[in-house]
Amino acid sequence: MAEKKILIAVDLQNDFIDGALGTKEAEAIVPAAAARIREWREAGAEIFATLDTHEANYMETREGKKLPVPHCIRGTEGWQLNPVIREALGDCTIVEKPTFGSVRLPELVREKIGSGEGATIELIGLCTDICVVSNALLLKAAFPEADIQVSSNCCAGVTPEKHRAALETMASCQIEIL
């Protein structure tokens, strides 16, 4: 049986790259992330892209009160995928998520890989210490027999220190850090 391969591109949206919550580290990963996406597409992998998605009432939500920076508001330029990433993704499955981790994502992945045995799931994206780690842990719980990995040079955290801490946390949970 051929190995099943899934690539998850987490929240590579304008607001996290050069918009409301952007960082120079996030900007720096775009070329490597786009190259990784193209590499996995050429290898025949299933590609998923998550979109952090908030509504106009974001500032009234629990998250908005804790992080009072409007970002990824549905339909805005900041909500859109970075254009270089969008081009690399081509035709992929888009998963909107209203919070850090998507409980729907493992359900959609299960449709492609069943139990996950013999599968490889790789995550790239933003932010390592919030949405990447959240989705990686949800996927690890859903697919304990899958090879779950994170490409560290295709991720960036809120700060370089938080990026490194998140990678250490994921490694502690048997997620392979590349």
PDB file of C-alpha atoms in Angstrom:
ATOM      1  CA  MET A   1       0.000   0.000   0.000  1.00  0.00           C
ATOM      2  CA  ALA A   2       1.340   3.453  -0.939  1.00  0.00           C
ATOM      3  CA  GLU A   3       2.127   5.833   1.860  1.00  0.00           C
ATOM      4  CA  LYS A   4      -0.539   8.466   2.427  1.00  0.00           C
ATOM      5  CA  LYS A   5       0.854  11.985   2.663  1.00  0.00           C
ATOM      6  CA  ILE A   6      -0.903  15.063   4.008  1.00  0.00           C
ATOM      7  CA  LEU A   7       0.494  18.590   4.242  1.00  0.00           C
ATOM      8  CA  ILE A   8      -1.271  21.116   6.467  1.00  0.00           C
ATOM      9  CA  ALA A   9      -0.477  24.787   5.797  1.00  0.00           C
ATOM     10  CA  VAL A  10      -1.608  26.584   8.945  1.00  0.00           C
ATOM     11  CA  ASP A  11      -2.846  30.193   8.759  1.00  0.00           C
ATOM     12  CA  LEU A  12      -0.414  31.523   6.152  1.00  0.00           C
ATOM     13  CA  GLN A  13      -2.586  34.613   5.910  1.00  0.00           C
ATOM     14  CA  ASN A  14      -1.649  38.224   5.269  1.00  0.00           C
ATOM     15  CA  ASP A  15      -2.477  39.409   8.806  1.00  0.00           C
ATOM     16  CA  PHE A  16       0.007  36.905  10.291  1.00  0.00           C
ATOM     17  CA  ILE A  17       2.731  37.630   7.734  1.00  0.00           C
ATOM     18  CA  ASP A  18       2.857  41.371   7.110  1.00  0.00           C
ATOM     19  CA  GLY A  19      -0.473  42.605   8.470  1.00  0.00           C
ATOM     20  CA  ALA A  20      -1.957  43.267  11.904  1.00  0.00           C
ATOM     21  CA  LEU A  21       0.032  40.497  13.665  1.00  0.00           C
ATOM     22  CA  GLY A  22       2.874  40.103  11.165  1.00  0.00           C
ATOM     23  CA  THR A  23       6.532  39.686  12.076  1.00  0.00           C
ATOM     24  CA  LYS A  24       9.795  39.723  10.184  1.00  0.00           C
ATOM     25  CA  GLU A  25      10.182  36.021  11.073  1.00  0.00           C
ATOM     26  CA  ALA A  26       6.803  35.252   9.471  1.00  0.00           C
ATOM     27  CA  GLU A  27       7.756  37.184   6.341  1.00  0.00           C
ATOM     28  CA  ALA A  28      11.038  35.270   6.178  1.00  0.00           C
ATOM     29  CA  ILE A  29       9.393  31.800   6.011  1.00  0.00           C
ATOM     30  CA  VAL A  30       7.173  32.531   2.985  1.00  0.00           C
ATOM     31  CA  PRO A  31       9.665  31.357   0.301  1.00  0.00           C
ATOM     32  CA  ALA A  32      10.510  28.137   2.197  1.00  0.00           C
ATOM     33  CA  ALA A  33       6.838  27.430   2.955  1.00  0.00           C
ATOM     34  CA  ALA A  34       5.847  27.944  -0.702  1.00  0.00           C
ATOM     35  CA  ALA A  35       8.677  25.662  -1.832  1.00  0.00           C
ATOM     36  CA  ARG A  36       7.631  22.989   0.695  1.00  0.00           C
ATOM     37  CA  ILE A  37       4.015  23.169  -0.524  1.00  0.00           C
ATOM     38  CA  ARG A  38       5.121  22.753  -4.149  1.00  0.00           C
ATOM     39  CA  GLU A  39       7.375  19.824  -3.168  1.00  0.00           C
ATOM     40  CA  TRP A  40       4.522  18.016  -1.434  1.00  0.00           C
ATOM     41  CA  ARG A  41       2.093  18.754  -4.279  1.00  0.00           C
ATOM     42  CA  GLU A  42       4.545  17.267  -6.783  1.00  0.00           C
ATOM     43  CA  ALA A  43       4.817  14.172  -4.547  1.00  0.00           C
ATOM     44  CA  GLY A  44       1.043  13.707  -4.807  1.00  0.00           C
ATOM     45  CA  ALA A  45       0.184  14.693  -1.249  1.00  0.00           C
ATOM     46  CA  GLU A  46      -3.221  15.899  -0.147  1.00  0.00           C
ATOM     47  CA  ILE A  47      -2.917  19.555   0.832  1.00  0.00           C
ATOM     48  CA  PHE A  48      -5.011  21.355   3.430  1.00  0.00           C
ATOM     49  CA  ALA A  49      -4.813  25.040   4.335  1.00  0.00           C
ATOM     50  CA  THR A  50      -6.360  26.460   7.484  1.00  0.00           C
ATOM     51  CA  LEU A  51      -7.685  29.989   7.705  1.00  0.00           C
ATOM     52  CA  ASP A  52      -8.001  31.765  11.027  1.00  0.00           C
ATOM     53  CA  THR A  53     -11.463  33.235  10.549  1.00  0.00           C
ATOM     54  CA  HIS A  54     -13.124  35.887  12.672  1.00  0.00           C
ATOM     55  CA  GLU A  55     -16.269  37.901  12.150  1.00  0.00           C
ATOM     56  CA  ALA A  56     -16.808  41.661  12.397  1.00  0.00           C
ATOM     57  CA  ASN A  57     -17.662  41.300  16.105  1.00  0.00           C
ATOM     58  CA  TYR A  58     -14.170  39.948  16.905  1.00  0.00           C
ATOM     59  CA  MET A  59     -13.452  42.580  19.576  1.00  0.00           C
ATOM     60  CA  GLU A  60     -16.544  41.413  21.494  1.00  0.00           C
ATOM     61  CA  THR A  61     -15.432  37.764  21.574  1.00  0.00           C
ATOM     62  CA  ARG A  62     -13.434  36.100  24.350  1.00  0.00           C
ATOM     63  CA  GLU A  63     -10.371  35.985  22.091  1.00  0.00           C
ATOM     64  CA  GLY A  64     -10.838  39.624  21.098  1.00  0.00           C
ATOM     65  CA  LYS A  65     -10.868  40.656  24.745  1.00  0.00           C
ATOM     66  CA  LYS A  66      -7.646  38.728  25.421  1.00  0.00           C
ATOM     67  CA  LEU A  67      -5.962  39.725  22.125  1.00  0.00           C
ATOM     68  CA  PRO A  68      -7.449  43.128  21.250  1.00  0.00           C
ATOM     69  CA  VAL A  69      -5.980  43.281  17.735  1.00  0.00           C
ATOM     70  CA  PRO A  70      -8.565  42.790  14.994  1.00  0.00           C
ATOM     71  CA  HIS A  71      -7.155  40.242  12.544  1.00  0.00           C
ATOM     72  CA  CYS A  72      -8.277  37.726   9.938  1.00  0.00           C
ATOM     73  CA  ILE A  73     -11.749  39.245   9.721  1.00  0.00           C
ATOM     74  CA  ARG A  74     -13.651  37.296   7.066  1.00  0.00           C
ATOM     75  CA  GLY A  75     -13.513  38.960   3.666  1.00  0.00           C
ATOM     76  CA  THR A  76     -10.699  41.401   4.486  1.00  0.00           C
ATOM     77  CA  GLU A  77      -7.295  41.517   2.810  1.00  0.00           C
ATOM     78  CA  GLY A  78      -5.708  40.358   6.074  1.00  0.00           C
ATOM     79  CA  TRP A  79      -7.894  37.217   6.061  1.00  0.00           C
ATOM     80  CA  GLN A  80      -6.665  36.214   2.600  1.00  0.00           C
ATOM     81  CA  LEU A  81      -3.813  33.791   2.090  1.00  0.00           C
ATOM     82  CA  ASN A  82      -0.481  35.356   1.233  1.00  0.00           C
ATOM     83  CA  PRO A  83      -0.373  35.526  -2.615  1.00  0.00           C
ATOM     84  CA  VAL A  84       2.859  33.499  -2.929  1.00  0.00           C
ATOM     85  CA  ILE A  85       1.381  30.810  -0.664  1.00  0.00           C
ATOM     86  CA  ARG A  86      -1.980  30.898  -2.477  1.00  0.00           C
ATOM     87  CA  GLU A  87      -0.263  30.285  -5.813  1.00  0.00           C
ATOM     88  CA  ALA A  88       1.757  27.378  -4.380  1.00  0.00           C
ATOM     89  CA  LEU A  89      -1.328  25.788  -2.790  1.00  0.00           C
ATOM     90  CA  GLY A  90      -3.259  25.527  -6.040  1.00  0.00           C
ATOM     91  CA  ASP A  91      -6.364  23.419  -5.575  1.00  0.00           C
ATOM     92  CA  CYS A  92      -6.425  22.384  -1.932  1.00  0.00           C
ATOM     93  CA  THR A  93      -8.916  21.850   0.863  1.00  0.00           C
ATOM     94  CA  ILE A  94      -9.521  25.064   2.807  1.00  0.00           C
ATOM     95  CA  VAL A  95     -10.530  24.734   6.457  1.00  0.00           C
ATOM     96  CA  GLU A  96     -11.822  27.845   8.198  1.00  0.00           C
ATOM     97  CA  LYS A  97     -11.362  27.819  11.960  1.00  0.00           C
ATOM     98  CA  PRO A  98     -12.692  30.303  14.513  1.00  0.00           C
ATOM     99  CA  THR A  99     -10.012  29.514  17.065  1.00  0.00           C
ATOM    100  CA  PHE A 100      -6.474  28.163  17.421  1.00  0.00           C
ATOM    101  CA  GLY A 101      -7.082  24.498  16.641  1.00  0.00           C
ATOM    102  CA  SER A 102      -9.617  23.046  14.240  1.00  0.00           C
ATOM    103  CA  VAL A 103     -11.610  20.092  15.554  1.00  0.00           C
ATOM    104  CA  ARG A 104     -12.927  19.686  11.996  1.00  0.00           C
ATOM    105  CA  LEU A 105      -9.447  19.249  10.504  1.00  0.00           C
ATOM    106  CA  PRO A 106      -8.865  15.704  11.874  1.00  0.00           C
ATOM    107  CA  GLU A 107     -12.296  14.670  10.535  1.00  0.00           C
ATOM    108  CA  LEU A 108     -11.382  15.885   7.044  1.00  0.00           C
ATOM    109  CA  VAL A 109      -7.943  14.261   7.220  1.00  0.00           C
ATOM    110  CA  ARG A 110      -9.549  10.966   8.337  1.00  0.00           C
ATOM    111  CA  GLU A 111     -11.541  10.945   5.077  1.00  0.00           C
ATOM    112  CA  LYS A 112      -8.203  10.850   3.216  1.00  0.00           C
ATOM    113  CA  ILE A 113      -6.105   8.539   5.413  1.00  0.00           C
ATOM    114  CA  GLY A 114      -8.479   6.438   7.509  1.00  0.00           C
ATOM    115  CA  SER A 115      -6.844   5.463  10.816  1.00  0.00           C
ATOM    116  CA  GLY A 116      -3.598   7.159   9.860  1.00  0.00           C
ATOM    117  CA  GLU A 117      -1.490   4.005  10.036  1.00  0.00           C
ATOM    118  CA  GLY A 118       1.284   4.339   7.486  1.00  0.00           C
ATOM    119  CA  ALA A 119       0.501   8.009   6.900  1.00  0.00           C
ATOM    120  CA  THR A 120       2.711  11.071   7.161  1.00  0.00           C
ATOM    121  CA  ILE A 121       1.158  14.373   8.192  1.00  0.00           C
ATOM    122  CA  GLU A 122       3.361  17.458   8.064  1.00  0.00           C
ATOM    123  CA  LEU A 123       2.472  20.903   9.359  1.00  0.00           C
ATOM    124  CA  ILE A 124       3.919  24.244   8.352  1.00  0.00           C
ATOM    125  CA  GLY A 125       2.716  27.752   9.110  1.00  0.00           C
ATOM    126  CA  LEU A 126       1.890  30.356  11.692  1.00  0.00           C
ATOM    127  CA  CYS A 127       2.103  30.825  14.570  1.00  0.00           C
ATOM    128  CA  THR A 128       4.207  27.918  15.829  1.00  0.00           C
ATOM    129  CA  ASP A 129       3.318  28.585  19.464  1.00  0.00           C
ATOM    130  CA  ILE A 130      -0.430  29.009  18.967  1.00  0.00           C
ATOM    131  CA  CYS A 131      -2.120  27.506  15.914  1.00  0.00           C
ATOM    132  CA  VAL A 132       0.582  25.128  14.665  1.00  0.00           C
ATOM    133  CA  VAL A 133       1.045  23.474  18.063  1.00  0.00           C
ATOM    134  CA  SER A 134      -2.738  23.342  18.656  1.00  0.00           C
ATOM    135  CA  ASN A 135      -3.414  21.589  15.351  1.00  0.00           C
ATOM    136  CA  ALA A 136      -0.388  19.303  15.665  1.00  0.00           C
ATOM    137  CA  LEU A 137      -1.577  18.068  19.062  1.00  0.00           C
ATOM    138  CA  LEU A 138      -5.146  17.557  17.827  1.00  0.00           C
ATOM    139  CA  LEU A 139      -3.814  15.535  14.886  1.00  0.00           C
ATOM    140  CA  LYS A 140      -1.476  13.515  17.136  1.00  0.00           C
ATOM    141  CA  ALA A 141      -4.426  12.640  19.396  1.00  0.00           C
ATOM    142  CA  ALA A 142      -6.594  11.687  16.402  1.00  0.00           C
ATOM    143  CA  PHE A 143      -3.882   9.701  14.576  1.00  0.00           C
ATOM    144  CA  PRO A 144      -1.517   8.131  17.139  1.00  0.00           C
ATOM    145  CA  GLU A 145      -0.067   5.742  14.519  1.00  0.00           C
ATOM    146  CA  ALA A 146       0.618   8.420  11.900  1.00  0.00           C
ATOM    147  CA  ASP A 147       4.002  10.054  11.489  1.00  0.00           C
ATOM    148  CA  ILE A 148       3.258  13.646  12.495  1.00  0.00           C
ATOM    149  CA  GLN A 149       5.974  16.155  11.743  1.00  0.00           C
ATOM    150  CA  VAL A 150       6.570  19.900  11.706  1.00  0.00           C
ATOM    151  CA  SER A 151       8.946  21.617   9.321  1.00  0.00           C
ATOM    152  CA  SER A 152      10.578  24.146  11.669  1.00  0.00           C
ATOM    153  CA  ASN A 153      12.014  26.366   8.925  1.00  0.00           C
ATOM    154  CA  CYS A 154       8.520  26.755   7.467  1.00  0.00           C
ATOM    155  CA  CYS A 155       7.037  28.019  10.749  1.00  0.00           C
ATOM    156  CA  ALA A 156       7.392  31.156  12.841  1.00  0.00           C
ATOM    157  CA  GLY A 157       6.166  31.968  16.311  1.00  0.00           C
ATOM    158  CA  VAL A 158       5.007  35.165  17.921  1.00  0.00           C
ATOM    159  CA  THR A 159       8.648  35.519  18.989  1.00  0.00           C
ATOM    160  CA  PRO A 160      11.716  33.394  18.183  1.00  0.00           C
ATOM    161  CA  GLU A 161      11.741  32.190  21.821  1.00  0.00           C
ATOM    162  CA  LYS A 162       8.106  31.078  21.691  1.00  0.00           C
ATOM    163  CA  HIS A 163       8.780  29.343  18.349  1.00  0.00           C
ATOM    164  CA  ARG A 164      11.575  27.305  19.949  1.00  0.00           C
ATOM    165  CA  ALA A 165       9.465  26.530  23.038  1.00  0.00           C
ATOM    166  CA  ALA A 166       6.581  25.278  20.881  1.00  0.00           C
ATOM    167  CA  LEU A 167       8.935  23.046  18.900  1.00  0.00           C
ATOM    168  CA  GLU A 168      10.228  21.583  22.178  1.00  0.00           C
ATOM    169  CA  THR A 169       6.655  20.991  23.375  1.00  0.00           C
ATOM    170  CA  MET A 170       5.730  19.184  20.173  1.00  0.00           C
ATOM    171  CA  ALA A 171       8.903  17.079  20.308  1.00  0.00           C
ATOM    172  CA  SER A 172       7.955  16.077  23.848  1.00  0.00           C
ATOM    173  CA  CYS A 173       4.636  14.832  22.437  1.00  0.00           C
ATOM    174  CA  GLN A 174       6.355  12.594  19.873  1.00  0.00           C
ATOM    175  CA  ILE A 175       5.918  14.969  16.971  1.00  0.00           C
ATOM    176  CA  GLU A 176       8.999  14.912  14.745  1.00  0.00           C
ATOM    177  CA  ILE A 177      10.652  18.288  14.268  1.00  0.00           C
ATOM    178  CA  LEU A 178      12.370  18.662  10.898  1.00  0.00           C
TER     179      LEU A 178
END
